[in-house]
Coordinates of C-alpha atoms in Angstrom, one line a residue:
M946 CA 150.5 254.7 -137.9
S947 CA 150.3 256.1 -142.1
T948 CA 153.2 254.7 -143.7
N949 CA 153.4 251.1 -141.2
T950 CA 150.2 251.0 -142.6
T951 CA 151.0 251.1 -146.1
D952 CA 153.0 248.6 -145.7
T953 CA 151.5 246.0 -143.5
R954 CA 148.9 246.3 -146.9
A955 CA 151.9 245.9 -149.3
Q956 CA 152.9 242.7 -147.7
L957 CA 149.4 241.3 -148.0
E958 CA 149.0 242.6 -151.2
S959 CA 152.6 240.5 -152.3
L960 CA 151.0 237.6 -149.8
W961 CA 147.6 237.1 -151.9
E962 CA 149.4 237.2 -155.2
H963 CA 150.5 233.1 -154.0
D964 CA 148.1 231.3 -155.5
A965 CA 148.3 228.5 -151.9
V966 CA 147.5 231.4 -149.4
K967 CA 144.0 232.3 -152.8
I968 CA 142.9 228.0 -152.1
L969 CA 143.7 228.1 -148.4
A970 CA 141.4 232.2 -148.2
V971 CA 139.2 231.2 -150.4
F972 CA 138.7 227.1 -149.2
G973 CA 139.0 228.3 -145.4
A974 CA 136.4 231.3 -145.4
I975 CA 133.6 228.3 -146.9
Y976 CA 134.3 225.8 -144.1
I977 CA 134.2 228.5 -141.6
T978 CA 130.4 229.6 -142.6
Y979 CA 129.5 226.4 -143.1
A980 CA 130.6 224.9 -139.2
L981 CA 129.5 228.6 -137.9
I982 CA 125.9 227.8 -140.0
G983 CA 125.4 224.5 -138.3
L984 CA 126.6 225.2 -135.2
A985 CA 123.9 228.4 -135.0
L986 CA 121.0 225.9 -135.8
G987 CA 122.7 223.2 -133.0
Y988 CA 123.5 220.8 -135.8
S989 CA 125.5 217.8 -134.2
V990 CA 129.6 217.5 -134.5
D991 CA 129.7 214.7 -136.6
G992 CA 127.1 215.6 -138.9
I993 CA 128.6 218.5 -139.7
V994 CA 132.1 216.9 -140.4
N995 CA 130.2 214.9 -143.1
T996 CA 128.6 217.6 -144.6
L997 CA 132.2 219.3 -144.8
R998 CA 133.7 216.1 -145.6
R999 CA 130.9 214.9 -148.8
M1000 CA 131.8 219.5 -149.6
T1001 CA 135.0 218.2 -149.7
Y1002 CA 134.5 214.9 -152.1
L1003 CA 132.5 216.9 -154.4
I1004 CA 135.1 220.4 -154.5
A1005 CA 137.8 217.6 -155.5
V1006 CA 136.2 215.4 -158.3
Y1007 CA 134.5 218.8 -159.7
G1008 CA 138.1 220.4 -159.9
M1009 CA 140.0 217.5 -161.7
V1010 CA 137.4 217.7 -164.5
T1011 CA 138.5 221.4 -164.3
L1012 CA 141.3 221.2 -164.9
A1013 CA 141.3 218.9 -167.6
L1014 CA 138.5 221.1 -169.1
N1015 CA 141.9 224.2 -168.2
L1016 CA 144.3 222.8 -170.6
H1017 CA 141.4 222.2 -173.1
W1018 CA 139.9 225.3 -172.9
G1019 CA 141.9 227.5 -171.5
Y1020 CA 145.5 226.5 -172.7
T1021 CA 144.4 225.4 -175.5
G1022 CA 141.6 226.5 -176.4
L1023 CA 139.2 223.6 -177.9
F1024 CA 135.8 224.1 -177.0
N1025 CA 134.6 220.2 -175.7
I1026 CA 131.3 219.7 -174.0
G1027 CA 131.1 216.4 -174.0
I1028 CA 132.8 215.7 -171.0
A1029 CA 130.4 213.7 -169.4
G1030 CA 130.7 211.3 -172.2
F1031 CA 134.8 210.4 -171.0
M1032 CA 133.3 210.4 -167.3
A1033 CA 131.5 207.7 -168.8
V1034 CA 134.4 205.6 -171.2
G1035 CA 136.4 205.6 -168.0
L1036 CA 134.1 204.7 -165.5
Y1037 CA 132.3 201.4 -166.6
V1038 CA 135.1 199.9 -168.4
T1039 CA 137.0 200.6 -165.5
M1040 CA 134.3 198.5 -163.8
M1041 CA 133.7 195.7 -167.1
L1042 CA 137.4 195.4 -165.9
A1043 CA 136.8 195.1 -162.1
K1044 CA 134.2 193.0 -162.2
P1045 CA 134.8 189.3 -161.6
T1046 CA 134.2 186.7 -164.5
D1047 CA 132.3 185.7 -162.5
P1048 CA 128.6 187.2 -161.6
A1049 CA 127.5 186.4 -158.7
G1050 CA 124.3 187.4 -157.1
A1051 CA 122.4 190.0 -158.2
A1052 CA 125.6 191.1 -160.3
Q1053 CA 124.4 190.1 -164.0
Y1054 CA 127.2 191.1 -166.2
A1055 CA 130.8 189.0 -166.5
G1056 CA 134.0 191.3 -166.4
L1057 CA 137.8 189.8 -166.2
G1058 CA 138.7 190.2 -163.1
L1059 CA 141.4 192.4 -163.5
P1060 CA 142.6 193.7 -159.8
M1061 CA 142.0 197.2 -159.3
P1062 CA 145.2 199.9 -160.3
V1063 CA 144.9 197.8 -163.9
A1064 CA 141.5 198.6 -164.0
I1065 CA 141.5 201.9 -163.4
V1066 CA 144.9 202.3 -165.6
G1067 CA 142.6 200.2 -167.7
G1068 CA 139.4 202.6 -167.8
V1069 CA 141.8 206.3 -167.9
V1070 CA 143.8 204.4 -171.4
A1071 CA 140.0 203.9 -172.5
A1072 CA 139.0 207.8 -172.0
G1073 CA 142.2 208.9 -174.0
L1074 CA 141.7 206.1 -176.6
A1075 CA 138.1 208.3 -176.7
G1076 CA 139.3 211.6 -177.2
L1077 CA 141.9 210.1 -179.9
I1078 CA 139.3 209.1 -181.5
V1079 CA 137.6 212.4 -181.2
A1080 CA 140.0 214.4 -182.2
I1081 CA 141.5 212.9 -184.8
P1082 CA 138.8 214.2 -187.5
A1083 CA 137.3 216.6 -185.4
L1084 CA 140.2 218.8 -185.3
R1085 CA 140.0 219.6 -188.4
L1086 CA 136.9 221.3 -187.8
R1087 CA 136.4 225.0 -187.2
A1088 CA 135.8 225.6 -182.8
D1089 CA 132.3 225.1 -182.8
Y1090 CA 131.5 222.7 -185.1
F1091 CA 134.2 220.8 -182.8
A1092 CA 131.5 221.5 -180.1
I1093 CA 128.4 220.1 -181.1
T1094 CA 131.3 216.7 -182.5
T1095 CA 131.9 216.4 -178.5
I1096 CA 128.4 216.9 -177.3
A1097 CA 128.3 214.0 -180.1
F1098 CA 130.6 211.7 -178.5
A1099 CA 128.7 211.7 -175.2
E1100 CA 125.5 211.7 -175.9
I1101 CA 126.5 208.6 -178.2
V1102 CA 128.7 207.3 -175.5
R1103 CA 125.3 208.0 -173.3
L1104 CA 123.1 206.3 -176.1
G1105 CA 125.3 203.1 -176.8
I1106 CA 125.9 202.5 -173.0
T1107 CA 121.6 202.0 -172.3
S1108 CA 121.6 200.0 -175.2
G1109 CA 120.5 197.0 -176.1
A1110 CA 123.3 196.3 -177.9
L1111 CA 126.0 196.3 -174.9
Q1112 CA 123.6 195.7 -171.9
E1113 CA 125.5 192.0 -172.6
F1114 CA 128.1 191.2 -175.7
S1115 CA 130.8 188.8 -176.1
L1116 CA 134.3 190.2 -177.1
L1117 CA 137.4 188.1 -178.0
G1118 CA 135.0 185.1 -176.0
I1119 CA 135.2 186.6 -173.4
E1120 CA 131.4 187.5 -172.0
L1121 CA 130.8 191.5 -170.5
G1122 CA 128.4 194.0 -170.4
T1123 CA 127.0 197.8 -169.7
G1124 CA 124.4 196.7 -167.8
G1125 CA 122.3 198.8 -170.4
G1126 CA 119.9 201.8 -168.7
R1127 CA 120.1 199.2 -165.3
G1128 CA 123.5 199.5 -164.6
L1129 CA 126.3 197.7 -163.2
I1130 CA 126.2 196.9 -159.7
R1131 CA 130.1 196.5 -158.4
N1132 CA 130.7 193.5 -157.2
Y1133 CA 134.2 193.5 -156.8
G1134 CA 136.1 194.6 -153.2
D1135 CA 136.1 198.0 -151.8
P1136 CA 139.2 199.4 -154.1
M1137 CA 140.1 200.9 -150.5
N1138 CA 140.1 198.1 -148.9
A1139 CA 144.8 197.9 -149.5
I1140 CA 144.3 201.4 -147.7
F1141 CA 141.4 199.9 -144.9
E1142 CA 143.1 197.4 -144.3
L1143 CA 146.0 199.3 -142.8
E1144 CA 147.2 199.0 -139.2
A1145 CA 147.7 203.2 -139.0
F1146 CA 143.6 203.3 -140.3
S1147 CA 142.7 201.5 -137.7
S1148 CA 144.0 204.4 -135.9
F1149 CA 142.4 207.1 -137.9
V1150 CA 139.3 204.7 -137.6
D1151 CA 139.4 205.2 -133.5
L1152 CA 141.0 209.2 -133.6
T1153 CA 138.1 210.5 -135.7
N1154 CA 136.4 208.2 -133.5
S1155 CA 136.8 210.6 -130.4
L1156 CA 136.6 213.3 -132.5
F1157 CA 133.9 213.4 -134.1
G1158 CA 131.9 210.7 -133.2
F1159 CA 132.7 208.5 -135.9
G1160 CA 132.3 204.5 -137.1
P1161 CA 133.6 202.8 -139.0
T1162 CA 131.7 203.6 -142.4
Q1163 CA 132.4 207.5 -142.1
A1164 CA 135.7 206.9 -141.7
R1165 CA 136.8 205.1 -144.5
A1166 CA 134.4 208.2 -146.5
L1167 CA 136.1 210.6 -144.7
A1168 CA 140.1 208.9 -145.7
Y1169 CA 139.1 208.7 -149.3
S1170 CA 138.0 211.7 -149.2
I1171 CA 141.8 212.6 -147.8
V1172 CA 142.7 210.4 -151.1
L1173 CA 140.8 212.7 -154.1
V1174 CA 142.3 215.9 -152.7
L1175 CA 145.8 214.8 -152.8
V1176 CA 144.5 213.2 -156.3
L1177 CA 144.2 216.9 -157.4
A1178 CA 146.7 218.4 -155.3
G1179 CA 149.0 215.7 -158.1
I1180 CA 147.2 216.7 -160.9
Y1181 CA 147.7 219.8 -160.4
W1182 CA 151.0 220.3 -160.1
L1183 CA 150.8 218.3 -164.1
I1184 CA 149.2 221.1 -165.3
Q1185 CA 151.1 223.7 -163.9
R1186 CA 154.8 220.9 -165.4
T1187 CA 153.1 220.8 -168.2
S1188 CA 151.6 224.8 -169.0
R1189 CA 155.5 226.3 -167.6
S1190 CA 156.8 224.3 -170.1
P1191 CA 157.6 224.4 -173.8
F1192 CA 155.5 222.0 -174.7
G1193 CA 152.4 224.3 -172.7
R1194 CA 153.8 227.7 -174.6
V1195 CA 153.0 226.4 -178.0
L1196 CA 149.6 225.4 -176.8
K1197 CA 148.5 228.4 -175.1
A1198 CA 150.5 230.2 -178.5
I1199 CA 147.2 228.2 -180.5
R1200 CA 144.8 230.0 -178.1
E1201 CA 146.1 232.4 -178.4
D1202 CA 146.4 233.1 -183.0
E1203 CA 147.3 228.9 -184.1
E1204 CA 148.4 230.8 -188.2
A1205 CA 151.0 232.0 -186.0
A1206 CA 151.8 229.6 -183.9
Q1207 CA 151.9 227.3 -187.6
S1208 CA 154.0 229.9 -189.4
L1209 CA 156.8 229.3 -186.7
G1210 CA 157.7 225.4 -187.6
K1211 CA 155.0 224.1 -184.9
N1212 CA 153.3 221.4 -186.5
T1213 CA 149.0 223.2 -184.6
N1214 CA 146.6 219.7 -185.3
H1215 CA 149.4 217.2 -183.3
F1216 CA 149.7 219.2 -179.9
K1217 CA 145.8 219.8 -179.9
I1218 CA 145.7 215.7 -180.4
K1219 CA 148.1 215.6 -177.3
V1220 CA 146.5 217.9 -174.7
F1221 CA 142.9 216.6 -175.7
V1222 CA 143.5 213.2 -175.1
L1223 CA 145.7 213.9 -172.1
G1224 CA 142.9 216.1 -171.1
C1225 CA 139.6 213.6 -171.9
A1226 CA 142.0 210.8 -169.6
L1227 CA 142.2 213.3 -166.6
M1228 CA 138.6 213.4 -167.6
G1229 CA 138.3 209.3 -167.2
L1230 CA 140.6 209.7 -164.4
A1231 CA 138.1 212.3 -162.3
G1232 CA 134.6 210.1 -163.3
I1233 CA 137.0 206.0 -162.5
L1234 CA 137.0 208.1 -159.1
W1235 CA 134.2 209.7 -158.4
R1236 CA 131.5 206.7 -158.3
F1237 CA 134.0 203.2 -158.7
R1238 CA 133.3 202.9 -154.9
R1239 CA 129.8 203.0 -154.9
T1240 CA 127.6 200.0 -155.3
G1241 CA 127.0 200.5 -158.8
V1242 CA 126.1 202.9 -161.1
T1243 CA 123.6 203.9 -164.0
P1244 CA 123.3 206.0 -167.0
H1245 CA 121.6 208.8 -165.5
A1246 CA 125.0 210.2 -163.6
F1247 CA 126.5 210.3 -167.0
R1248 CA 123.4 213.2 -168.2
P1249 CA 124.5 216.8 -170.5
H1250 CA 123.9 218.8 -167.7
V1251 CA 127.4 217.5 -165.9
T1252 CA 129.2 219.1 -168.8
F1253 CA 127.3 221.8 -167.8
Y1254 CA 128.2 221.9 -164.1
I1255 CA 131.6 221.2 -165.1
W1256 CA 131.7 225.0 -167.8
I1257 CA 130.6 226.7 -164.6
A1258 CA 133.0 225.8 -162.6
L1259 CA 135.7 226.9 -165.0
I1260 CA 133.7 230.0 -165.9
I1261 CA 134.0 230.6 -162.3
G1262 CA 137.2 230.9 -161.6
G1263 CA 138.3 232.2 -164.8
A1264 CA 139.8 230.2 -168.0
G1265 CA 143.9 229.5 -168.7
S1266 CA 144.2 230.0 -164.7
N1267 CA 144.8 226.6 -162.9
T1268 CA 144.5 227.9 -159.3
G1269 CA 140.8 229.7 -160.6
S1270 CA 139.5 225.8 -161.4
V1271 CA 140.0 224.6 -158.1
L1272 CA 138.9 228.0 -156.6
G1273 CA 135.2 227.8 -158.7
S1274 CA 135.2 224.1 -158.4
G1275 CA 134.5 224.8 -155.1
L1276 CA 132.7 228.1 -154.9
F1277 CA 129.9 226.5 -157.6
V1278 CA 129.2 223.1 -154.9
A1279 CA 129.3 225.7 -152.2
I1280 CA 127.6 227.9 -153.4
L1281 CA 125.6 226.1 -156.4
F1282 CA 125.6 222.7 -155.7
E1283 CA 125.3 221.8 -152.4
G1284 CA 124.1 225.4 -150.5
P1285 CA 121.1 225.8 -152.3
Q1286 CA 120.4 222.4 -150.7
Y1287 CA 122.1 223.3 -147.5
F1288 CA 119.8 226.7 -147.6
R1289 CA 117.0 224.6 -147.4
R1290 CA 118.3 222.0 -144.3
L1291 CA 118.2 225.0 -142.5
V1292 CA 115.0 226.8 -143.5
D1293 CA 113.3 223.3 -142.8
Q1294 CA 114.8 222.8 -139.4
V1295 CA 113.5 226.6 -138.2
V1296 CA 109.9 227.7 -140.4
T1297 CA 107.4 224.8 -141.1
F1298 CA 105.6 224.8 -143.7
G1299 CA 101.9 223.3 -144.9
D1300 CA 101.1 221.2 -148.0
A1301 CA 102.4 222.1 -151.2
P1302 CA 100.0 223.1 -154.3
N1303 CA 100.4 220.8 -157.2
T1304 CA 101.2 222.9 -160.3
F1305 CA 102.6 226.1 -160.4
A1306 CA 99.2 227.5 -161.9
G1307 CA 97.9 226.8 -158.6
S1308 CA 101.6 229.1 -157.0
V1309 CA 100.7 231.1 -158.3
A1310 CA 97.1 232.5 -158.6
P1311 CA 96.9 233.6 -155.0
I1312 CA 99.4 236.0 -155.1
L1313 CA 97.2 238.4 -156.3
S1314 CA 94.6 237.2 -153.8
G1315 CA 97.8 238.7 -151.8
D1316 CA 98.4 235.3 -150.2
P1317 CA 102.2 234.5 -151.4
A1318 CA 102.2 231.4 -148.7
P1319 CA 100.8 229.2 -151.8
F1320 CA 103.9 230.4 -154.0
V1321 CA 106.6 229.9 -150.9
R1322 CA 105.7 226.3 -150.0
Y1323 CA 106.0 225.5 -153.8
T1324 CA 109.0 226.4 -154.3
F1325 CA 110.9 224.7 -151.2
E1326 CA 108.4 222.0 -153.1
E1327 CA 110.0 222.4 -156.2
F1328 CA 113.3 222.9 -154.9
T1329 CA 115.9 221.3 -157.0
T1330 CA 114.2 222.7 -160.0
L1331 CA 114.9 225.7 -158.8
Q1332 CA 118.4 224.6 -157.8
F1333 CA 119.1 224.8 -162.5
V1334 CA 117.4 228.4 -162.8
L1335 CA 120.3 229.6 -159.4
M1336 CA 122.8 228.6 -161.7
G1337 CA 121.6 229.7 -164.2
V1338 CA 121.0 233.7 -163.3
A1339 CA 124.1 233.7 -161.6
L1340 CA 126.3 232.2 -165.1
I1341 CA 124.1 235.1 -167.0
L1342 CA 125.5 237.7 -163.4
L1343 CA 129.0 236.6 -163.9
M1344 CA 129.0 236.9 -167.9
H1345 CA 128.2 240.4 -167.9
R1346 CA 130.0 241.1 -164.4
R1347 CA 133.1 239.1 -164.9
P1348 CA 133.4 237.5 -168.1
D1349 CA 137.2 236.4 -167.6
G1350 CA 135.5 234.6 -163.9
L1351 CA 138.4 235.6 -160.8
L1352 CA 141.3 234.5 -162.3
G1353 CA 141.2 234.2 -165.5
H1354 CA 143.0 236.0 -167.8
R1355 CA 146.5 236.4 -165.5
E1356 CA 149.3 237.6 -167.4
E1357 CA 151.5 234.9 -168.1
T1358 CA 155.4 235.1 -169.5
A1359 CA 155.9 232.9 -173.0
A1360 CA 159.5 232.6 -172.2
A1361 CA 161.1 230.2 -169.8
I1362 CA 163.2 232.9 -167.5
P1363 CA 161.6 236.5 -166.5
L1364 CA 163.2 239.2 -169.5
T1365 CA 161.9 242.4 -167.5
R1366 CA 165.9 242.7 -166.4
R1367 CA 168.6 242.0 -168.6
P1368 CA 171.0 239.7 -167.3
G1369 CA 173.6 241.6 -165.0
D1370 CA 171.7 244.9 -164.0
E1371 CA 171.7 244.1 -161.1
S1372 CA 175.3 243.6 -160.9
T1373 CA 175.9 247.2 -163.0
A1374 CA 173.1 249.5 -161.4
G1375 CA 175.2 250.1 -158.4
R1376 CA 177.8 251.0 -160.6
G1377 CA 175.6 253.1 -162.7
G1378 CA 176.7 250.9 -165.4
D1379 CA 175.3 249.7 -168.3
S1380 CA 175.2 246.4 -169.3
S1381 CA 175.1 246.7 -172.4

C-alpha cells in the first residue's frame, strides 16, 4: 500500500511540474470558491457567471501587462515603474486614430477615422516608440535612476493628456485632441462588431441565454472576455518563445551579470533597448484592450496605482516566471482586487449596518468605552480605502515570507538543449561503456 501511495504521489508531483496544470488548478480553485460562495448566499446563476466573467476580464488584462513587465524586470532586470504611461499612450493614440473626422454629438474632438485594426496597430507602435524614446537616454543610467525616469515619463504622459495644449491640437493640418481632463468619448462603432455581427454569434447569444439567462449585452461582454483570454495565451506563448531563444538567453545573462555578457561580445544596450520597446508595445496593447470598448476614457484611469497593481501581481507570482505572472495576476484580482469588494457585498447581504461616523476619530473613540460597532460601520463604509491597506499588508508579508514569489527564480537551462547527459549515454549505459 505504501508503495502505491508513493507512486501516486510521485505521479502527482510530476504532473504538477507542468505549467498548464498549475494554471488550471489555481484558476479552477478560484472560480469554484467564488461560485460556491455565491450559491450559498442565494445569488442567481447569471449574477455568479457575470462576476466570474468580470474577474476573467480583469485577470486577462492584468496578466498581459504583468507578462510584459516580467519581460522587463524578470528577464532583463529593467526596473520599469512607468507602466500606466505606456498603457495610456497605446489607448489614447488608438482612440484618436479611430475616432471619426467629424466630431458629431457629444464627441467634441475629431480623429483620423481609420479602421480599427489599423488604429490598434498604430497605438501599439506608438507605445513602442514611446519606450524607445525613454530607453535610449535612460539606459545609460543605473537601475534606480532608470526607474525614476520611467515614472517621470508616466507622469509626463498623464499631465500632458490633461493639459490644455493637447486638449485640442492640429497635426499636419489635421484636428486631433486628447480631451484634457474630460477625456475622450468613443463615437465610433464597437470594435468587436466584426465578431458580434457574425451569424455564429447569434447562436452564442442563444446558448448563453439558455444557460445563464444572459441578454445580448451580457453575451457580448462574455465573448469579449473570452477574446482577451485568447490574446493573453498568445502573449504568453510569444514571451515563452522569446525567453527560450538565443535572444532570451542573452537577456537572462544581462540580468545576472551585465559585465559578463559584455565580455562575451554582446552589445547589452542594444538588447535592453529591443526588449524594452517590445515590453512597452505589449503594455500599450493591454491598455487598448482594457478600455477601448467603453463609452469613453479619462486620464483618471491611468493614475500611478495601476503600476502599483501590476508590480504586486508580478511579486505574487515571482519575477522570471511567465507562469508565475499569470498566476500572480489571477491571485491578485481574486484576493486583493475583487475579493474585498465581493466580501463586502456578501456581508452587506447578511448583516445590516447603521449609519457610520463621518471621521476616523469618531469611529475609534467609542472603542475606548467598549463599543466597537461605530468602528466596524466606518470600516465597511471606507472599504475602498481599506483595500489599499490590505494590499500593502499583503505585499509586506509576501516580501518577508516569500520574497521570490510563488514561482520566482525558477532554475532555467541556459543552453538550447539539456546538458545533464552526454550524447550517447543512454545507448552505452546498458553495455557499461562510457561515451567519452
